[in-house]
CSV table of C-alpha atoms in Angstrom, one decimal:
chain,number,residue,atom,x,y,z
A,1,MET,CA,17.3,-4.7,-13.2
A,2,ILE,CA,18.1,-1.0,-13.9
A,3,ASP,CA,17.7,-0.1,-10.3
A,4,ARG,CA,19.8,-3.0,-9.2
A,5,TYR,CA,22.8,-2.6,-11.5
A,6,VAL,CA,22.8,0.9,-12.9
A,7,GLY,CA,21.4,2.2,-9.6
A,8,GLN,CA,24.2,0.9,-7.5
A,9,LEU,CA,26.8,2.6,-9.8
A,10,VAL,CA,24.9,5.9,-9.7
A,11,CYS,CA,24.5,5.9,-5.9
A,12,GLY,CA,28.3,5.2,-5.6
A,13,LEU,CA,29.2,8.0,-7.9
A,14,LEU,CA,26.8,10.5,-6.2
A,15,SER,CA,28.3,9.6,-2.8
A,16,LEU,CA,31.5,11.2,-3.9
A,17,PHE,CA,29.7,14.5,-4.0
A,18,LYS,CA,27.8,14.2,-0.8
A,19,ARG,CA,28.4,17.1,1.6
A,20,LYS,CA,27.4,17.2,5.3
A,21,ARG,CA,25.2,20.2,6.1
A,22,GLU,CA,23.5,21.4,9.2
A,23,MET,CA,19.8,21.3,9.2
A,24,PRO,CA,17.9,24.3,10.8
A,25,VAL,CA,14.3,23.9,12.0
A,26,CYS,CA,12.4,22.0,9.4
A,27,ARG,CA,10.0,24.2,7.4
A,28,ARG,CA,9.6,22.0,4.4
A,29,ILE,CA,9.8,18.2,4.2
A,30,LEU,CA,9.4,16.0,1.1
A,31,PHE,CA,8.3,12.4,1.4
A,32,ILE,CA,9.2,10.1,-1.5
A,33,GLU,CA,7.3,6.9,-2.2
A,34,PHE,CA,6.7,6.1,-5.9
A,35,PHE,CA,4.9,2.9,-6.6
A,36,GLU,CA,3.2,1.3,-3.6
A,37,MET,CA,-0.6,1.8,-3.8
A,38,GLY,CA,-1.3,1.4,-0.1
A,39,ALA,CA,1.8,3.3,1.1
A,40,ALA,CA,-0.1,6.4,2.0
A,41,ILE,CA,-2.4,4.5,4.4
A,42,MET,CA,0.6,2.8,6.0
A,43,ALA,CA,2.5,6.2,6.3
A,44,TYR,CA,-0.4,8.1,7.9
A,45,SER,CA,0.9,7.6,11.5
A,46,ALA,CA,4.4,8.7,10.4
A,47,LEU,CA,3.1,11.9,8.8
A,48,LYS,CA,0.8,12.5,11.7
A,49,TYR,CA,3.8,12.2,14.0
A,50,VAL,CA,5.8,14.8,12.0
A,51,LYS,CA,2.8,17.2,12.1
A,52,SER,CA,2.5,16.8,15.9
A,53,LYS,CA,6.2,17.7,16.3
A,54,LEU,CA,6.3,20.4,13.7
A,55,PRO,CA,2.8,21.7,13.3
A,56,GLU,CA,3.9,24.7,11.1
A,57,CYS,CA,5.9,22.4,8.8
A,58,GLU,CA,4.9,22.2,5.1
A,59,LEU,CA,4.6,18.6,3.9
A,60,HIS,CA,5.2,17.5,0.3
A,61,VAL,CA,4.9,14.1,-1.4
A,62,LEU,CA,6.5,12.8,-4.6
A,63,CYS,CA,4.8,9.7,-6.2
A,64,VAL,CA,3.5,8.4,-9.5
A,65,ASN,CA,0.4,10.1,-10.8
A,66,GLY,CA,-1.7,7.0,-10.1
A,67,ASN,CA,-1.1,7.3,-6.4
A,68,LYS,CA,-1.7,11.0,-5.9
A,69,GLU,CA,-5.3,10.6,-4.8
A,70,SER,CA,-4.4,8.2,-2.0
A,71,TRP,CA,-2.2,10.8,-0.4
A,72,THR,CA,-5.0,13.4,-0.8
A,73,LEU,CA,-7.3,11.1,1.2
A,74,LEU,CA,-5.1,11.4,4.3
A,75,GLY,CA,-5.9,15.1,4.7
A,76,LEU,CA,-2.4,15.9,5.9
A,77,VAL,CA,-0.8,17.1,2.6
A,78,SER,CA,-2.2,19.9,0.5
A,79,LYS,CA,-3.3,18.9,-2.9
A,80,GLN,CA,-0.9,21.3,-4.6
A,81,ASN,CA,2.0,19.8,-2.6
A,82,ILE,CA,1.5,16.3,-4.0
A,83,HIS,CA,3.8,16.0,-6.9
A,84,GLY,CA,3.2,13.3,-9.5
A,85,VAL,CA,5.3,11.7,-12.2
A,86,GLU,CA,4.1,9.8,-15.3
A,87,ALA,CA,4.6,6.0,-15.2
A,88,THR,CA,3.0,4.7,-18.4
A,89,SER,CA,6.4,3.9,-19.9
A,90,LEU,CA,10.1,3.9,-18.8
A,91,TRP,CA,10.9,6.9,-21.1
A,92,ARG,CA,8.0,9.0,-19.9
A,93,PHE,CA,8.7,8.1,-16.3
A,94,LEU,CA,12.3,9.2,-16.5
A,95,SER,CA,11.6,12.4,-18.4
A,96,SER,CA,8.7,13.3,-16.1
A,97,LEU,CA,10.9,12.5,-13.1
A,98,LEU,CA,13.7,14.8,-14.2
A,99,GLY,CA,11.1,17.6,-14.8
A,100,ALA,CA,9.8,17.0,-11.2
A,101,VAL,CA,13.3,17.2,-9.8
A,102,ARG,CA,13.9,20.6,-11.4
A,103,ILE,CA,10.7,21.9,-9.9
A,104,LEU,CA,11.4,20.4,-6.4
A,105,ARG,CA,14.9,21.8,-6.3
A,106,ARG,CA,13.4,25.3,-6.2
A,107,GLU,CA,11.4,24.4,-3.1
A,108,LYS,CA,14.7,24.2,-1.1
A,109,PHE,CA,13.6,21.4,1.2
A,110,ASP,CA,15.2,21.1,4.6
A,111,LEU,CA,14.6,17.3,4.8
A,112,VAL,CA,13.7,14.5,2.4
A,113,VAL,CA,12.2,11.3,3.9
A,114,ASP,CA,12.7,8.4,1.6
A,115,LEU,CA,9.9,5.9,2.3
A,116,ASP,CA,11.0,3.5,-0.4
A,117,LYS,CA,12.7,0.4,0.8
A,118,PHE,CA,16.3,0.3,-0.4
A,119,THR,CA,15.6,1.3,-4.1
A,120,ARG,CA,18.5,3.2,-5.6
A,121,LEU,CA,16.0,5.3,-7.6
A,122,SER,CA,14.5,7.0,-4.6
A,123,ALA,CA,18.0,7.5,-3.0
A,124,THR,CA,19.2,9.1,-6.2
A,125,ILE,CA,16.2,11.4,-6.4
A,126,SER,CA,16.5,12.3,-2.7
A,127,PHE,CA,20.1,13.5,-3.4
A,128,LEU,CA,19.2,15.3,-6.6
A,129,VAL,CA,16.4,17.3,-4.9
A,130,GLY,CA,19.1,19.1,-2.9
A,131,ALA,CA,17.6,18.9,0.6
A,132,ARG,CA,19.9,19.7,3.5
A,133,LYS,CA,19.3,16.3,5.0
A,134,ILE,CA,18.1,12.9,3.8
A,135,ALA,CA,16.4,10.3,6.0
A,136,GLY,CA,16.0,6.8,4.8
A,137,PHE,CA,16.3,3.1,5.5
A,138,TYR,CA,19.9,1.9,5.8
A,139,ARG,CA,21.4,-1.6,5.5
A,140,TYR,CA,23.9,-1.3,8.4
A,141,GLU,CA,25.6,-4.7,8.4
A,142,TYR,CA,23.3,-6.4,5.8
A,143,GLU,CA,25.1,-7.6,2.7
A,144,GLY,CA,23.8,-6.2,-0.5
A,145,LEU,CA,21.1,-3.4,-0.5
A,146,TYR,CA,23.9,-0.9,-1.4
A,147,ARG,CA,22.7,2.7,-1.9
A,148,GLY,CA,26.0,4.5,-1.4
A,149,ASN,CA,26.4,6.9,1.5
A,150,LEU,CA,23.6,9.3,0.6
A,151,ILE,CA,21.6,8.9,3.8
A,152,ASP,CA,22.3,11.4,6.5
A,153,LEU,CA,19.7,10.1,9.0
A,154,PRO,CA,19.7,6.3,8.7
A,155,CYS,CA,17.1,4.0,10.2
A,156,ALA,CA,17.1,0.2,10.3
A,157,PHE,CA,14.3,-1.6,8.4
A,158,ASN,CA,12.9,-4.2,10.8
A,159,GLN,CA,11.8,-7.1,8.6
A,160,ASN,CA,9.8,-8.5,11.5
A,161,ALA,CA,7.8,-5.3,12.2
A,162,HIS,CA,4.8,-3.9,10.3
A,163,ILE,CA,5.6,-1.4,7.6
A,164,ALA,CA,3.5,1.2,9.4
A,165,LYS,CA,5.8,0.9,12.4
A,166,ASN,CA,8.9,1.0,10.1
A,167,PHE,CA,7.7,4.3,8.6
A,168,LEU,CA,7.0,5.7,12.0
A,169,ALA,CA,10.5,4.7,13.3
A,170,LEU,CA,12.0,6.4,10.2
A,171,CYS,CA,10.3,9.7,11.0
A,172,LYS,CA,11.2,9.5,14.7
A,173,THR,CA,14.8,9.0,13.6
A,174,ALA,CA,14.6,11.9,11.2
A,175,LEU,CA,13.4,14.3,13.9
A,176,ALA,CA,15.4,13.0,16.8
A,177,GLU,CA,17.8,15.4,18.6
A,178,LYS,CA,20.4,12.6,19.0
A,179,GLN,CA,21.3,9.9,16.5
A,180,HIS,CA,22.3,6.3,17.6
A,181,TYR,CA,23.8,3.3,15.9
A,182,PRO,CA,21.7,1.7,14.8
A,183,ASN,CA,18.5,3.7,14.7
A,184,TYR,CA,15.7,3.6,15.8
A,185,LYS,CA,16.6,2.7,19.4
A,186,GLY,CA,13.2,2.4,21.0
A,187,PRO,CA,9.9,0.5,20.7
A,188,ILE,CA,7.1,1.4,18.3
A,189,GLU,CA,3.8,0.5,20.0
A,190,SER,CA,0.8,-0.8,18.1
A,191,SER,CA,-1.2,2.0,19.8
A,192,GLU,CA,0.8,4.5,17.9
A,193,ILE,CA,-0.5,3.2,14.6
A,194,LEU,CA,-3.4,5.4,13.5
A,195,LEU,CA,-5.9,5.6,10.6
A,196,PRO,CA,-7.5,8.7,9.2
A,197,ALA,CA,-11.2,9.0,9.8
A,198,LEU,CA,-13.2,8.7,6.6
A,199,GLN,CA,-15.4,11.7,5.8
A,200,SER,CA,-18.1,10.1,3.7
A,201,ASP,CA,-19.4,12.2,0.8
A,202,VAL,CA,-23.2,11.9,0.9
A,203,ASP,CA,-23.6,12.9,-2.8
A,204,LEU,CA,-20.8,10.7,-4.0
A,205,ALA,CA,-22.3,7.7,-2.0
A,206,ARG,CA,-25.7,8.4,-3.7
A,207,GLN,CA,-24.0,8.4,-7.1
A,208,MET,CA,-22.3,5.1,-6.4
A,209,LYS,CA,-25.6,3.5,-5.2
A,210,ALA,CA,-27.1,4.7,-8.5
A,211,GLN,CA,-24.3,2.9,-10.3
A,212,VAL,CA,-25.0,-0.3,-8.3
A,213,ARG,CA,-28.6,-0.1,-9.5
A,214,GLU,CA,-27.5,0.0,-13.1
A,215,VAL,CA,-26.2,-3.6,-12.7
A,216,PHE,CA,-28.8,-4.6,-10.1
A,217,PRO,CA,-31.9,-2.7,-11.2
A,218,ASP,CA,-34.0,-4.2,-8.3
A,219,TRP,CA,-31.4,-3.5,-5.6
A,220,GLN,CA,-33.0,-2.2,-2.4
A,221,GLU,CA,-29.7,-1.6,-0.5
A,222,THR,CA,-29.6,-5.2,0.6
A,223,PRO,CA,-26.0,-6.3,1.7
A,224,LEU,CA,-23.3,-6.1,-0.9
A,225,VAL,CA,-20.2,-8.4,-0.9
A,226,LEU,CA,-17.3,-7.0,-3.0
A,227,VAL,CA,-14.8,-9.5,-4.5
A,228,ASN,CA,-11.6,-8.2,-6.0
A,229,PRO,CA,-10.2,-11.3,-7.8
A,230,ASP,CA,-7.5,-10.1,-10.1
A,231,VAL,CA,-4.3,-8.3,-9.2
A,232,GLY,CA,-3.2,-7.9,-12.8
A,233,PRO,CA,-0.3,-9.2,-14.9
A,234,ASN,CA,2.5,-7.6,-13.0
A,235,LEU,CA,1.9,-9.6,-9.8
A,236,ALA,CA,-0.3,-12.4,-11.1
A,237,ILE,CA,1.4,-14.7,-8.5
A,238,ARG,CA,-0.9,-13.1,-5.9
A,239,ASN,CA,-4.1,-14.2,-7.6
A,240,TYR,CA,-6.3,-16.8,-5.9
A,241,PRO,CA,-7.5,-19.3,-8.5
A,242,THR,CA,-10.5,-18.3,-10.5
A,243,GLY,CA,-12.2,-21.6,-9.9
A,244,HIS,CA,-11.8,-21.2,-6.2
A,245,TYR,CA,-13.4,-17.8,-6.3
A,246,VAL,CA,-16.4,-19.4,-8.1
A,247,GLN,CA,-16.9,-21.8,-5.2
A,248,VAL,CA,-16.6,-19.0,-2.7
A,249,VAL,CA,-19.1,-16.8,-4.4
A,250,ARG,CA,-21.6,-19.6,-5.0
A,251,GLY,CA,-21.3,-20.5,-1.3
A,252,ILE,CA,-22.1,-17.0,-0.2
A,253,LEU,CA,-25.1,-16.7,-2.5
A,254,GLU,CA,-26.4,-20.1,-1.3
A,255,ARG,CA,-26.1,-19.2,2.4
A,256,SER,CA,-27.6,-15.8,2.2
A,257,SER,CA,-30.6,-15.2,0.0
A,258,ASP,CA,-30.5,-11.4,0.3
A,259,ILE,CA,-26.8,-10.8,-0.5
A,260,CYS,CA,-25.6,-9.5,-3.9
A,261,VAL,CA,-22.0,-9.9,-5.1
A,262,LEU,CA,-20.1,-7.3,-7.1
A,263,LEU,CA,-16.8,-8.2,-8.8
A,264,ILE,CA,-14.6,-5.1,-8.7
A,265,GLY,CA,-11.3,-4.0,-10.4
A,266,VAL,CA,-9.9,-1.9,-13.2
A,267,PRO,CA,-11.2,-2.5,-16.8
A,268,GLU,CA,-8.3,-4.8,-17.5
A,269,ASN,CA,-9.6,-7.2,-14.8
A,270,GLY,CA,-12.9,-7.6,-16.6
A,271,ALA,CA,-12.1,-10.8,-18.4
A,272,THR,CA,-11.3,-12.6,-15.1
A,273,CYS,CA,-14.5,-11.3,-13.6
A,274,GLU,CA,-16.6,-12.4,-16.5
A,275,LYS,CA,-15.3,-15.9,-16.2
A,276,ILE,CA,-16.4,-16.0,-12.6
A,277,ILE,CA,-19.8,-14.6,-13.4
A,278,GLU,CA,-20.4,-17.1,-16.2
A,279,ALA,CA,-19.4,-20.0,-13.9
A,280,VAL,CA,-21.5,-18.8,-10.9
A,281,ASP,CA,-24.5,-18.2,-13.2
A,282,SER,CA,-26.6,-16.1,-10.8
A,283,ASP,CA,-28.6,-12.9,-11.1
A,284,ARG,CA,-27.1,-11.8,-7.8
A,285,CYS,CA,-23.5,-11.8,-9.1
A,286,ARG,CA,-22.4,-8.9,-11.5
A,287,ASN,CA,-19.4,-7.3,-13.0
A,288,PHE,CA,-18.5,-3.9,-11.6
A,289,CYS,CA,-15.0,-3.6,-13.1
A,290,GLY,CA,-14.1,-0.1,-14.4
A,291,ARG,CA,-17.2,1.6,-12.9
A,292,THR,CA,-15.3,3.4,-10.1
A,293,GLN,CA,-13.5,6.3,-11.8
A,294,SER,CA,-11.6,7.5,-8.8
A,295,LEU,CA,-10.2,6.2,-5.5
A,296,ALA,CA,-12.9,8.3,-3.6
A,297,GLU,CA,-15.6,6.4,-5.5
A,298,LEU,CA,-14.1,3.0,-4.6
A,299,VAL,CA,-13.8,4.0,-0.9
A,300,GLU,CA,-17.5,5.1,-0.9
A,301,LEU,CA,-18.5,1.8,-2.5
A,302,ILE,CA,-16.6,-0.2,0.0
A,303,ASN,CA,-18.0,2.0,2.8
A,304,PHE,CA,-21.7,1.0,2.2
A,305,SER,CA,-20.8,-2.7,1.4
A,306,ARG,CA,-21.0,-5.6,3.9
A,307,LEU,CA,-17.7,-7.2,3.1
A,308,LEU,CA,-14.6,-7.1,0.8
A,309,ILE,CA,-12.9,-10.3,-0.3
A,310,SER,CA,-9.6,-9.6,-2.1
A,311,ASN,CA,-6.2,-10.8,-3.1
A,312,ASP,CA,-3.3,-8.9,-1.5
A,313,ASN,CA,-3.8,-5.6,-3.4
A,314,GLY,CA,-4.4,-1.9,-3.0
A,315,PRO,CA,-8.2,-2.1,-2.3
A,316,VAL,CA,-7.6,-4.0,1.0
A,317,HIS,CA,-5.6,-1.0,2.3
A,318,PHE,CA,-8.1,1.6,1.0
A,319,ALA,CA,-10.9,-0.4,2.6
A,320,SER,CA,-9.1,0.2,5.9
A,321,LEU,CA,-10.4,3.8,5.8
A,322,THR,CA,-13.9,2.4,6.3
A,323,GLN,CA,-15.5,0.2,9.0
A,324,THR,CA,-16.3,-2.5,6.3
A,325,PRO,CA,-14.7,-5.9,7.2
A,326,ILE,CA,-12.1,-7.4,4.9
A,327,VAL,CA,-11.0,-10.9,4.1
A,328,ALA,CA,-7.5,-10.7,2.5
A,329,LEU,CA,-5.8,-13.6,0.8
A,330,PHE,CA,-2.0,-13.3,1.3
A,331,SER,CA,0.8,-15.3,-0.3
A,332,THR,CA,3.9,-13.5,-1.6
A,333,ASP,CA,4.1,-10.8,1.1
A,334,SER,CA,4.3,-11.2,4.9
A,335,PRO,CA,1.0,-10.4,6.6
A,336,TYR,CA,3.0,-9.4,9.6
A,337,VAL,CA,4.6,-6.6,7.6
A,338,TYR,CA,2.0,-5.6,5.1
A,339,GLY,CA,-1.3,-6.6,6.8
A,340,PRO,CA,-4.1,-4.0,6.3
A,341,LEU,CA,-4.7,-1.7,9.2
A,342,GLY,CA,-8.5,-1.9,9.1
A,343,ASN,CA,-11.1,-4.5,10.1
A,344,CYS,CA,-9.2,-7.3,8.4
A,345,VAL,CA,-8.8,-11.1,8.7
A,346,ILE,CA,-5.9,-12.4,6.6
A,347,LEU,CA,-5.9,-16.0,5.3
A,348,TYR,CA,-2.4,-17.4,5.0
A,349,THR,CA,-1.1,-20.9,4.5
A,350,PHE,CA,2.4,-20.5,6.1
A,351,PHE,CA,4.2,-22.2,3.3
A,352,HIS,CA,7.9,-22.4,4.0
A,353,CYS,CA,8.7,-20.5,0.8
A,354,SER,CA,6.3,-17.6,1.8
A,355,PRO,CA,6.7,-14.7,1.7
A,356,CYS,CA,8.8,-14.9,-1.5
A,357,ILE,CA,9.1,-11.2,-2.2
A,358,SER,CA,10.5,-8.5,0.1
A,359,PHE,CA,12.8,-5.5,0.0
A,360,HIS,CA,15.7,-8.0,-0.1
A,361,ASN,CA,14.8,-8.9,-3.7
A,362,ASN,CA,13.1,-5.8,-4.9
A,363,LYS,CA,9.8,-7.6,-4.8
A,364,ARG,CA,10.8,-10.0,-7.5
A,365,SER,CA,9.9,-13.6,-7.5
A,366,ARG,CA,10.5,-16.3,-10.1
A,367,CYS,CA,7.6,-18.4,-8.8
A,368,THR,CA,5.1,-19.4,-11.4
A,369,ASN,CA,3.1,-21.9,-9.4
A,370,ASN,CA,1.6,-20.3,-6.4
A,371,LEU,CA,0.7,-23.4,-4.4
A,372,CYS,CA,0.5,-21.3,-1.3
A,373,LEU,CA,-2.8,-19.9,-2.7
A,374,GLN,CA,-3.9,-22.8,-4.7
A,375,THR,CA,-4.0,-25.0,-1.6
A,376,LEU,CA,-6.1,-22.5,0.4
A,377,PRO,CA,-9.4,-24.3,0.4
A,378,PRO,CA,-12.4,-22.3,-0.9
A,379,GLU,CA,-14.4,-23.7,2.0
A,380,GLN,CA,-12.0,-22.0,4.4
A,381,VAL,CA,-12.4,-18.7,2.6
A,382,LEU,CA,-16.2,-19.1,2.6
A,383,GLN,CA,-16.3,-19.9,6.3
A,384,SER,CA,-14.1,-16.9,7.1
A,385,ALA,CA,-16.2,-14.6,5.0
A,386,MET,CA,-19.4,-15.7,6.7
A,387,ARG,CA,-17.9,-15.5,10.2
A,388,THR,CA,-16.4,-12.1,9.4
A,389,MET,CA,-19.8,-10.8,8.3
A,390,GLN,CA,-21.3,-12.2,11.5
A,391,GLY,CA,-18.6,-10.3,13.6
A,392,VAL,CA,-17.3,-13.4,15.4
A,393,VAL,CA,-13.7,-13.2,14.1
A,394,PRO,CA,-11.1,-10.9,15.8
A,395,PHE,CA,-9.8,-8.4,13.3
A,396,ARG,CA,-6.1,-7.7,12.4
A,397,THR,CA,-5.4,-11.4,12.7
A,398,VAL,CA,-4.0,-14.2,10.6
A,399,ASN,CA,-6.5,-17.0,10.1
A,400,GLY,CA,-8.6,-15.4,12.9
A,401,ARG,CA,-6.1,-16.4,15.5
A,402,GLN,CA,-2.7,-14.6,15.5
A,403,SER,CA,-2.5,-10.8,15.7
A,404,TYR,CA,-0.3,-9.3,12.9
A,405,LEU,CA,0.1,-5.8,14.3
C-alpha cells in the first residue's frame, strides 16, 4: 500500500529533478532486486551477458540480507559487492536502506539496472543512488504502473515471456548502442537462458549426509525424496493442502520400499510438517525443517536427493542449480513466466482465475480459497513424482506436455 500510493507521489516528485546525463563506458553497475528469493537464478543469464560485453566491469547487487547468499552462488558478483538491507520490520528496513544508499552513492555507479517489476521503491532507490543512467522496466502505453520518468533506458516487460528472458532483454536494452520505442526490439531465444554450474562442496555434502543420519540413523544413502509443503503465512495461498501431501507421501512410500522422505523448510514450517508426519505414520518419513543453516547446505542436500516436490517457492529455483528433478505445484503465478530453469515438471490446473498475482497487482491477491490447488488430485502429483524419478517425463514442461520456456 505504501509502495502503491506514497511511492507514486515520491516518483512523481523525484521526476522533477531528473537530469539527462551522458554515460561513458560502464565501469560500475548496480543491480537492484530486493525481495524475490529466486531472482538471482533467473537473472544469471542477464548478468552473464553483461560480463561478456563488459568483462572488466565491476558488478554490484542490492538486496535484502536474506537473499545475499543466492547472489553469491552465481559466482559473478564478488561477495563484498553484494549489499544487503535488513528486512525484519518496516522501520529497520527503511533505516537500513537509507544507510545503504549513502554508502552506494560513494561508489559513483555508471548504471543502475532495476530488476524489480514496477515497484516504486526500487525506482526511488535507483534515482537516489545517483548513477549516470537507470535501466528498468517501463509501462509504455499500459495504464497504471506509474513510476514517474526516472528510467533513462526503458524496456517493456513481456507478460507472456519467462522472467529470465525479461531480465536478459532489460540488460540488452541497457547496453545497446541505439534505443528504440519500445525496447527490446528483438527476440530472446531459449538457448540464451543459462544456469550456473554447481560446484559441489564435498565436505559440506558429507556434513549434510551426517545430518540426514541424525533423523534416519540406519540410512545407507538410499534414495531421498524431499517435500517442501509450506510456503509460510505471507503467501499461504500457494500451499497445496496438507491432507493431499499426506496421500502423496504415503503413495511414494508404498510404491518404493527403499525411499525415505524428508520434509524440509524453515523452523516456522515445522508445525505443518509434523502434521504430515503424524498422519503418514511411517519410520521412513521425517521432519528436516530448520536443519539447513544456509542456502549452500540446502543446495547440497537437494544435490544428493532423488527428487524435490514443492509448492511454488524459493527451493524449486535453487534446486535448478543441481541435476535433481523437481515437481513444482503452481497456482498463483504463471508457470510460463516463473517456471524453474532446472529439471522441472510443473503441475498446473489452468483455472481461469490463475495466475492471480503478477506485477500488475504487486503480487497481491484477495483469494482465500485456492481451489486451483485443492482440485489438483494427489494421485496426479504421485504419478508425476514417480514418472519424474523414472526419467520418462520431459523437463521444463507444464503437466509433462507443454514447454514453459
